[in-house]
Coordinates of N, CA, C and O in Angstrom, one line a residue:
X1 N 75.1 51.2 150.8 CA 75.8 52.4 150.4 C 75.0 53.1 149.4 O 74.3 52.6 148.5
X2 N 75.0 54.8 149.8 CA 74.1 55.5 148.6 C 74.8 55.6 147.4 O 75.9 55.4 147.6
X3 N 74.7 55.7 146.3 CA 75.2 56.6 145.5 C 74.4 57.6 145.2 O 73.2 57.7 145.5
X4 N 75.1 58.7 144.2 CA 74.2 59.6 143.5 C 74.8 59.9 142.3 O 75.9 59.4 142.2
X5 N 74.2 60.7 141.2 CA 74.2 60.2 139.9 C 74.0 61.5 139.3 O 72.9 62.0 139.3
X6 N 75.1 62.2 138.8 CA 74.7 64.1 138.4 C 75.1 64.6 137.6 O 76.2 65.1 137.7
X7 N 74.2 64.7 136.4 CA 74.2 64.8 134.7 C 73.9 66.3 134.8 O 73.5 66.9 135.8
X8 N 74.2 66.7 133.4 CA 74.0 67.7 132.8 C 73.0 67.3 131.9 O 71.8 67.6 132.0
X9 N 73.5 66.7 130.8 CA 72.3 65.8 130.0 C 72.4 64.4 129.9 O 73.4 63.8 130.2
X10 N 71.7 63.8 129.4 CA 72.0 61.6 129.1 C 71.4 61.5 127.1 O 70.3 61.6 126.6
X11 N 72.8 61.2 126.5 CA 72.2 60.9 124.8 C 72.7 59.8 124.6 O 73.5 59.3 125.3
X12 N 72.1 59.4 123.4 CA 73.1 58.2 123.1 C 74.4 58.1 122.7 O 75.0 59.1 122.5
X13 N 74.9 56.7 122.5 CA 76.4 56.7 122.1 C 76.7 57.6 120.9 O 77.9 57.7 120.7
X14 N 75.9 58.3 120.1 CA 75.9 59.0 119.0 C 75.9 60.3 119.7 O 75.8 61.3 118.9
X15 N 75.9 60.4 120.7 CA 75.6 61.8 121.3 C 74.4 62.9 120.6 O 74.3 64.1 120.9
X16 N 73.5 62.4 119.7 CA 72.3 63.3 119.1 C 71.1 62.7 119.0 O 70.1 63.3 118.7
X17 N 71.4 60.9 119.2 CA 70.1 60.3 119.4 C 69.4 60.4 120.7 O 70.0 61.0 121.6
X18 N 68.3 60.0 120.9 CA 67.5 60.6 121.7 C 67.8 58.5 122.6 O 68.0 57.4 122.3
X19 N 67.7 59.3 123.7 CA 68.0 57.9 124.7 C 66.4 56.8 124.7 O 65.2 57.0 124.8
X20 N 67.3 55.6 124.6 CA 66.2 54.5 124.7 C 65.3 54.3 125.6 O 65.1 53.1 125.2
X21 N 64.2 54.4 126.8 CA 64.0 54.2 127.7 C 63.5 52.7 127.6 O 62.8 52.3 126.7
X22 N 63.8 51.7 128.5 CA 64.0 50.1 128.8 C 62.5 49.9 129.6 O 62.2 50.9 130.3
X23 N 61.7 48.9 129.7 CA 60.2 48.7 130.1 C 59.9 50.2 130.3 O 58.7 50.2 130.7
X24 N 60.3 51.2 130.3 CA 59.0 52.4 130.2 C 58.9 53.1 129.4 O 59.6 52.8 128.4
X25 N 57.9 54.5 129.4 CA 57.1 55.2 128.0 C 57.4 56.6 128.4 O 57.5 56.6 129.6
X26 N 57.5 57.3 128.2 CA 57.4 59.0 127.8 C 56.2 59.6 127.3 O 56.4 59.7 126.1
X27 N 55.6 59.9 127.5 CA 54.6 61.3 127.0 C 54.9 61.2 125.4 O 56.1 61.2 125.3
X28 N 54.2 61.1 124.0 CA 54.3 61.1 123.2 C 53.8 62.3 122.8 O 54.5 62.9 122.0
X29 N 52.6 63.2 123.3 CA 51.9 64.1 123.2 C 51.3 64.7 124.5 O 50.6 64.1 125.3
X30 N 51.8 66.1 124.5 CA 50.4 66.9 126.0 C 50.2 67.9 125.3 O 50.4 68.1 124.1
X31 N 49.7 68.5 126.0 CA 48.9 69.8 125.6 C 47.7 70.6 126.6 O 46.8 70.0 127.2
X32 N 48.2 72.0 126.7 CA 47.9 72.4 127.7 C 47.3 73.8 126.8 O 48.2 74.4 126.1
X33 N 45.9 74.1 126.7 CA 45.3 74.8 125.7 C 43.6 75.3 126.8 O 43.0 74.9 127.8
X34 N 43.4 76.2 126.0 CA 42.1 77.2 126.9 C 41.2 77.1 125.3 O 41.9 77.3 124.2
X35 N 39.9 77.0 125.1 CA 39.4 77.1 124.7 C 38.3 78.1 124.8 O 37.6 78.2 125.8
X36 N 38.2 78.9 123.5 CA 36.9 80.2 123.6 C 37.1 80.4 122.3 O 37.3 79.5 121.5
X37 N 36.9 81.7 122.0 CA 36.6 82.5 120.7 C 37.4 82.1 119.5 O 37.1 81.9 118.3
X38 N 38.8 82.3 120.7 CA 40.1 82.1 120.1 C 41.2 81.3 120.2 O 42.2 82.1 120.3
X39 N 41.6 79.9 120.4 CA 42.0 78.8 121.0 C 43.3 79.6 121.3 O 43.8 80.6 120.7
X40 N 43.7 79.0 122.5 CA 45.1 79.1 123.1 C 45.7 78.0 122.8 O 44.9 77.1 122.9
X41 N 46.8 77.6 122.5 CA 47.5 76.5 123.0 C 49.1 76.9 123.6 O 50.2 77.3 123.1
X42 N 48.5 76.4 125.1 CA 50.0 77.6 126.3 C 51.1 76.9 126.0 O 52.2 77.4 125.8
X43 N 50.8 75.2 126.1 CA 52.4 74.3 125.5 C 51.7 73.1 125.3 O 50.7 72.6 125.7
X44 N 52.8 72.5 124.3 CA 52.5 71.3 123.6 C 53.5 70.7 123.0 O 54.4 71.3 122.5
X45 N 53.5 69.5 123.0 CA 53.9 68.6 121.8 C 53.5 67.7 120.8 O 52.6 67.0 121.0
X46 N 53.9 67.6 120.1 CA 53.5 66.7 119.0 C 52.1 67.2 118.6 O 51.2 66.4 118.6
X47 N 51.7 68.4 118.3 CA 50.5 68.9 117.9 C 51.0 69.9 116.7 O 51.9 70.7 116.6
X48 N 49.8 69.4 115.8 CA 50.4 70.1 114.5 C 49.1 71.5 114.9 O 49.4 72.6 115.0
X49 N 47.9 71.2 115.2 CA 46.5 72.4 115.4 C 45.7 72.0 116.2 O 45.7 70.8 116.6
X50 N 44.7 72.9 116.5 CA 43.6 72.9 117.4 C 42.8 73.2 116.6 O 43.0 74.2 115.9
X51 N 41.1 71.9 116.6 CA 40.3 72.7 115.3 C 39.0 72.7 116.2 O 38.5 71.7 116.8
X52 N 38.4 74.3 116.2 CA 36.8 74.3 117.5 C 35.9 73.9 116.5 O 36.1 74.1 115.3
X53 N 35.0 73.4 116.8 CA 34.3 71.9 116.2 C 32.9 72.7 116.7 O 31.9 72.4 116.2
X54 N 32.8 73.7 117.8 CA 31.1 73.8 118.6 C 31.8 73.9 120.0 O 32.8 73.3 120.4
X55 N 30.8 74.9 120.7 CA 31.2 74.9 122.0 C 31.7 74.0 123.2 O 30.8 73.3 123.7
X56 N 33.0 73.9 123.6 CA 33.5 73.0 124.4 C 33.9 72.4 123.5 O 35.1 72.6 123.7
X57 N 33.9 71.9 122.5 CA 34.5 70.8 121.3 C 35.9 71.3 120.4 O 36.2 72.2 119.6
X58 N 36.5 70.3 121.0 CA 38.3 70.3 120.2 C 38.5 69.8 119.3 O 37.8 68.8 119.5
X59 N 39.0 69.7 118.3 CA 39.9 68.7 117.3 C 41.3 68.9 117.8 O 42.1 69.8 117.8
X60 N 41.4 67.6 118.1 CA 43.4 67.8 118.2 C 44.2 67.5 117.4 O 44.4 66.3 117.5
X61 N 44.9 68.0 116.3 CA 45.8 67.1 115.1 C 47.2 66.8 115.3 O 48.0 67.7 115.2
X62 N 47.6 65.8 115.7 CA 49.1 65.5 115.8 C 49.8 65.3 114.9 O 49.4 64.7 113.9
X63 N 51.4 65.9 115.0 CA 51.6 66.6 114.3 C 52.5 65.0 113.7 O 52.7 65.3 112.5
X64 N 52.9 64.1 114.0 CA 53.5 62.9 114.4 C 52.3 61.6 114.7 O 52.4 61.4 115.9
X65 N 51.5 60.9 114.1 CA 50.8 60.1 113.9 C 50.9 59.1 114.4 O 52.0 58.6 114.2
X66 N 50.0 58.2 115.5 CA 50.5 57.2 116.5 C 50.0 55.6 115.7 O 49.0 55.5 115.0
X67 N 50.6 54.8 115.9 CA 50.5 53.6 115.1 C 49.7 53.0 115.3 O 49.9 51.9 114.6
X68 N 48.7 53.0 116.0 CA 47.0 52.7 116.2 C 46.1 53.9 117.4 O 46.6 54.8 118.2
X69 N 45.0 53.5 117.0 CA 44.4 54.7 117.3 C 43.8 54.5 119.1 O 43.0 55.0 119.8
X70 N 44.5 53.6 119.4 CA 44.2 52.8 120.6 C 45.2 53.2 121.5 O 45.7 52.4 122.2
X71 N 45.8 54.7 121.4 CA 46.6 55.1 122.5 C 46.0 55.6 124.1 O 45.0 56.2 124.1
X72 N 46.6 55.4 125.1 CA 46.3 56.5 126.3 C 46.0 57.9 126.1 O 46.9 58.6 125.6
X73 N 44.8 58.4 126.6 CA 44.5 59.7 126.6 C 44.2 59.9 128.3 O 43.5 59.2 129.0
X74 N 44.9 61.1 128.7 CA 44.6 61.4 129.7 C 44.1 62.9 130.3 O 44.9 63.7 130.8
X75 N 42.9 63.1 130.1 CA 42.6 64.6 129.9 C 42.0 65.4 131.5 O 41.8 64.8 132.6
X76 N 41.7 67.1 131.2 CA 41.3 67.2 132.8 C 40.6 68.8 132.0 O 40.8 69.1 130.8
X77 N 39.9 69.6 133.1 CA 39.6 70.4 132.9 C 39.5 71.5 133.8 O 39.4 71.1 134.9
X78 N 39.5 72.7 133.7 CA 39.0 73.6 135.2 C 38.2 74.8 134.5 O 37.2 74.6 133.7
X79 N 38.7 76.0 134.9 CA 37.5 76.7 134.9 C 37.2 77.4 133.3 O 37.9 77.5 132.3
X80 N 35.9 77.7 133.6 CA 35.2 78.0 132.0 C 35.1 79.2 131.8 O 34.6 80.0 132.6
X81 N 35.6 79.5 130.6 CA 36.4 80.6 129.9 C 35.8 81.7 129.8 O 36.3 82.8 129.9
X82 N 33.8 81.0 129.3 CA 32.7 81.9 128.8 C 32.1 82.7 130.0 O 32.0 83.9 130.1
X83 N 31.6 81.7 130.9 CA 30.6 82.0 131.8 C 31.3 82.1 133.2 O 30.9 82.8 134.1
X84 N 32.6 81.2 133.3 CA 33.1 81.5 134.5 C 32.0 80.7 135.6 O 32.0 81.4 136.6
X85 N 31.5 80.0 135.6 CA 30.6 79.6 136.4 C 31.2 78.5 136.9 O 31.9 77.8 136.2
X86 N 30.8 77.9 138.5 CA 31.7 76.9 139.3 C 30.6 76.5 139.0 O 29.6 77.0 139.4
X87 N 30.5 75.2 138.1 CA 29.6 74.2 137.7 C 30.9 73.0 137.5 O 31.8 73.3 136.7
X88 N 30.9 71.7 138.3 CA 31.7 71.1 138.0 C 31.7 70.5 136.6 O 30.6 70.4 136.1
X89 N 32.9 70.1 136.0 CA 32.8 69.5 134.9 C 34.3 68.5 134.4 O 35.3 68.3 135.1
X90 N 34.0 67.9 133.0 CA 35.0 66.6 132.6 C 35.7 67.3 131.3 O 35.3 68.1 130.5
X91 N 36.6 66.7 131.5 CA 37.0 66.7 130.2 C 36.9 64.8 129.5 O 37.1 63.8 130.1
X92 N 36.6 64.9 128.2 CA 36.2 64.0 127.6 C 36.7 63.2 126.5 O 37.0 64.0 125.6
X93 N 37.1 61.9 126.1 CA 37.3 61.6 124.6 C 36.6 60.2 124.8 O 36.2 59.6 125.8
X94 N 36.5 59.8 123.4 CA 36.0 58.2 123.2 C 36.9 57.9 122.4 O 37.8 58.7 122.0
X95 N 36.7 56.3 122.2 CA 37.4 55.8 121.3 C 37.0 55.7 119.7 O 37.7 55.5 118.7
X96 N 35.4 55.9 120.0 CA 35.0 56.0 118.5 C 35.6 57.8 117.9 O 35.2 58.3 116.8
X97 N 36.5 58.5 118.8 CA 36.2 59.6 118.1 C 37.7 60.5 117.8 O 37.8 61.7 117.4
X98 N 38.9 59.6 118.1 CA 39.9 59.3 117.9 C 40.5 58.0 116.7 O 40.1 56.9 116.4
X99 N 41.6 58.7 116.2 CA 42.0 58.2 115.4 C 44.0 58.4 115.6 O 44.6 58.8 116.6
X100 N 44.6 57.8 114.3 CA 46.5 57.7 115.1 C 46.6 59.2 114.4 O 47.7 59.6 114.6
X101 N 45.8 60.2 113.7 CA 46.0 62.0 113.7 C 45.4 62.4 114.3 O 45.6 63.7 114.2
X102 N 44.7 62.2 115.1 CA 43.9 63.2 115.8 C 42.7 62.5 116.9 O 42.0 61.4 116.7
X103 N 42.8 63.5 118.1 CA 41.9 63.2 118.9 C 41.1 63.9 119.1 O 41.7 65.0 119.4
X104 N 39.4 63.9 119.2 CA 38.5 64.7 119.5 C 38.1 64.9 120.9 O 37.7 64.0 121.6
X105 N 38.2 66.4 121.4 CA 37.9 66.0 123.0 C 36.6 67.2 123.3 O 36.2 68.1 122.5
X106 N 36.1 66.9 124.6 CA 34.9 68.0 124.9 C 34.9 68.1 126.2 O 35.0 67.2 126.9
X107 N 34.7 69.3 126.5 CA 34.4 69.5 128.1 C 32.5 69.6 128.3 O 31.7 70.5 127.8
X108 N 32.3 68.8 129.0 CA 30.9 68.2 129.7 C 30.2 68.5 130.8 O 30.0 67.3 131.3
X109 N 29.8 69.1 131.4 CA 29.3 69.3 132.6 C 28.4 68.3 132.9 O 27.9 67.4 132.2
X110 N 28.0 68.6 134.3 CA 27.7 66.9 135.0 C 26.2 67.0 134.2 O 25.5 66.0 134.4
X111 N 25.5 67.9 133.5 CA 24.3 67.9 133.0 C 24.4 67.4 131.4 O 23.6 67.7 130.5
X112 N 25.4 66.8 131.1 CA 25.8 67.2 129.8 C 25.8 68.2 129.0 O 25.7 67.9 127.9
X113 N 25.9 69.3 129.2 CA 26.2 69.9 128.3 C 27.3 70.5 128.1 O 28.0 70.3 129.2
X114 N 28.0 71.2 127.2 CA 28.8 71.5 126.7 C 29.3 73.2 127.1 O 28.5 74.1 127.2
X115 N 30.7 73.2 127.4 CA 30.8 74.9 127.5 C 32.1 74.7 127.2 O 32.5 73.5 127.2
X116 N 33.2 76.0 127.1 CA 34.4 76.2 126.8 C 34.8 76.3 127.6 O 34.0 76.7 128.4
X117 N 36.1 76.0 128.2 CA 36.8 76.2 129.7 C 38.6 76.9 129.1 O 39.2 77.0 128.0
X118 N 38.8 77.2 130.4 CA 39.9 78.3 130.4 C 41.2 77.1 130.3 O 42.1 77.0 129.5
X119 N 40.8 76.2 131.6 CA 42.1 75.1 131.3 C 41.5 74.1 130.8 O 40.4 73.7 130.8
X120 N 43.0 73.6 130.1 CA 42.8 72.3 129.3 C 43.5 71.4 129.8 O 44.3 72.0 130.5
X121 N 43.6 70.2 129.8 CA 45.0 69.2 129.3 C 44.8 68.0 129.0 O 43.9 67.3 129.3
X122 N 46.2 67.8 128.0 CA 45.9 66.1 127.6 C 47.2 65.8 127.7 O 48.1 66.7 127.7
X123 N 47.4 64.6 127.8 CA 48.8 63.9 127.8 C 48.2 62.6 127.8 O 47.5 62.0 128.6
X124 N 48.9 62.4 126.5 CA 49.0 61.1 125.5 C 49.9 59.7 125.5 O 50.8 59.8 124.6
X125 N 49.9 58.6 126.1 CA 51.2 58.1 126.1 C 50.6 57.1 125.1 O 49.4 56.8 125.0
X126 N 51.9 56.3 124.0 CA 51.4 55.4 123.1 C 52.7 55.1 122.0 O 53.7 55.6 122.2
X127 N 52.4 54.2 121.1 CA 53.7 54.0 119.9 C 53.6 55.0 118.9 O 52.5 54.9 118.3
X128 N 54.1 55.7 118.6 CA 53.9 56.7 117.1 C 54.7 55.8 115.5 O 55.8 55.3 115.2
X129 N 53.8 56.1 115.0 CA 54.1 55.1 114.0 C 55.3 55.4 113.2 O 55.7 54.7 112.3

């Protein structure tokens, strides 16, 4: 037999707490930002700023601090803001260059080097402290 199941919203018994999720995780942080002259950031969460560090280079500061600095980063990139040029490329972070405020990211081209790109994204999953 099917059933089906059709909410408007799901809170807790307090009706304003935020629901538990049981063995899974949520998105702690994304962020969907264009980098150039003058940072975009189109939507986000848990981001307090964007700090341009050098061409292609982010600082991300969260705005809500994760309880080790050993969270999931999952980042991507498309086209470049400056030059517009179809040069494939990465979006980037390490672990030496993250921390539970902030994560450092860069977009790379397959030559290494560095340029600004139009799209961004990151999406963060992890414990916030």
């Amino acid at each position: 037999m099917t059933s089906v199941l059709n909410v408007d919203s799901i809170a807790a018994k307090d009706g304003t707490s935020p629901v538990e999720l049981t063995k899974q995780t949520a998105a702690k942080a994304f962020l969907v930002f264009t980098q150039a002259a003058t940072y975009v950031d189109h939507n986000s969460l848990n981001v307090s700023s964007l700090g341009d560090t050098g061409t292609g280079l982010t600082t991300i500061n969260w705005s809500s601090a994760f309880s080790t600095a050993y969270y999931s980063s999952t980042v991507g990139t498309g086209e470049f803001s400056v030059q517009y040029l179809n040069i494939p490329a990465l979006g980037v972070t390490s672990n030496s260059s993250r921390t539970t405020n902030l994560l450092k990211y860069h977009t790379q081209t397959i030559a290494n080097g560095t340029v600004d790109s139009a799209e961004n994204s990151v999406s963060i999953h992890g414990d916030l402290a």
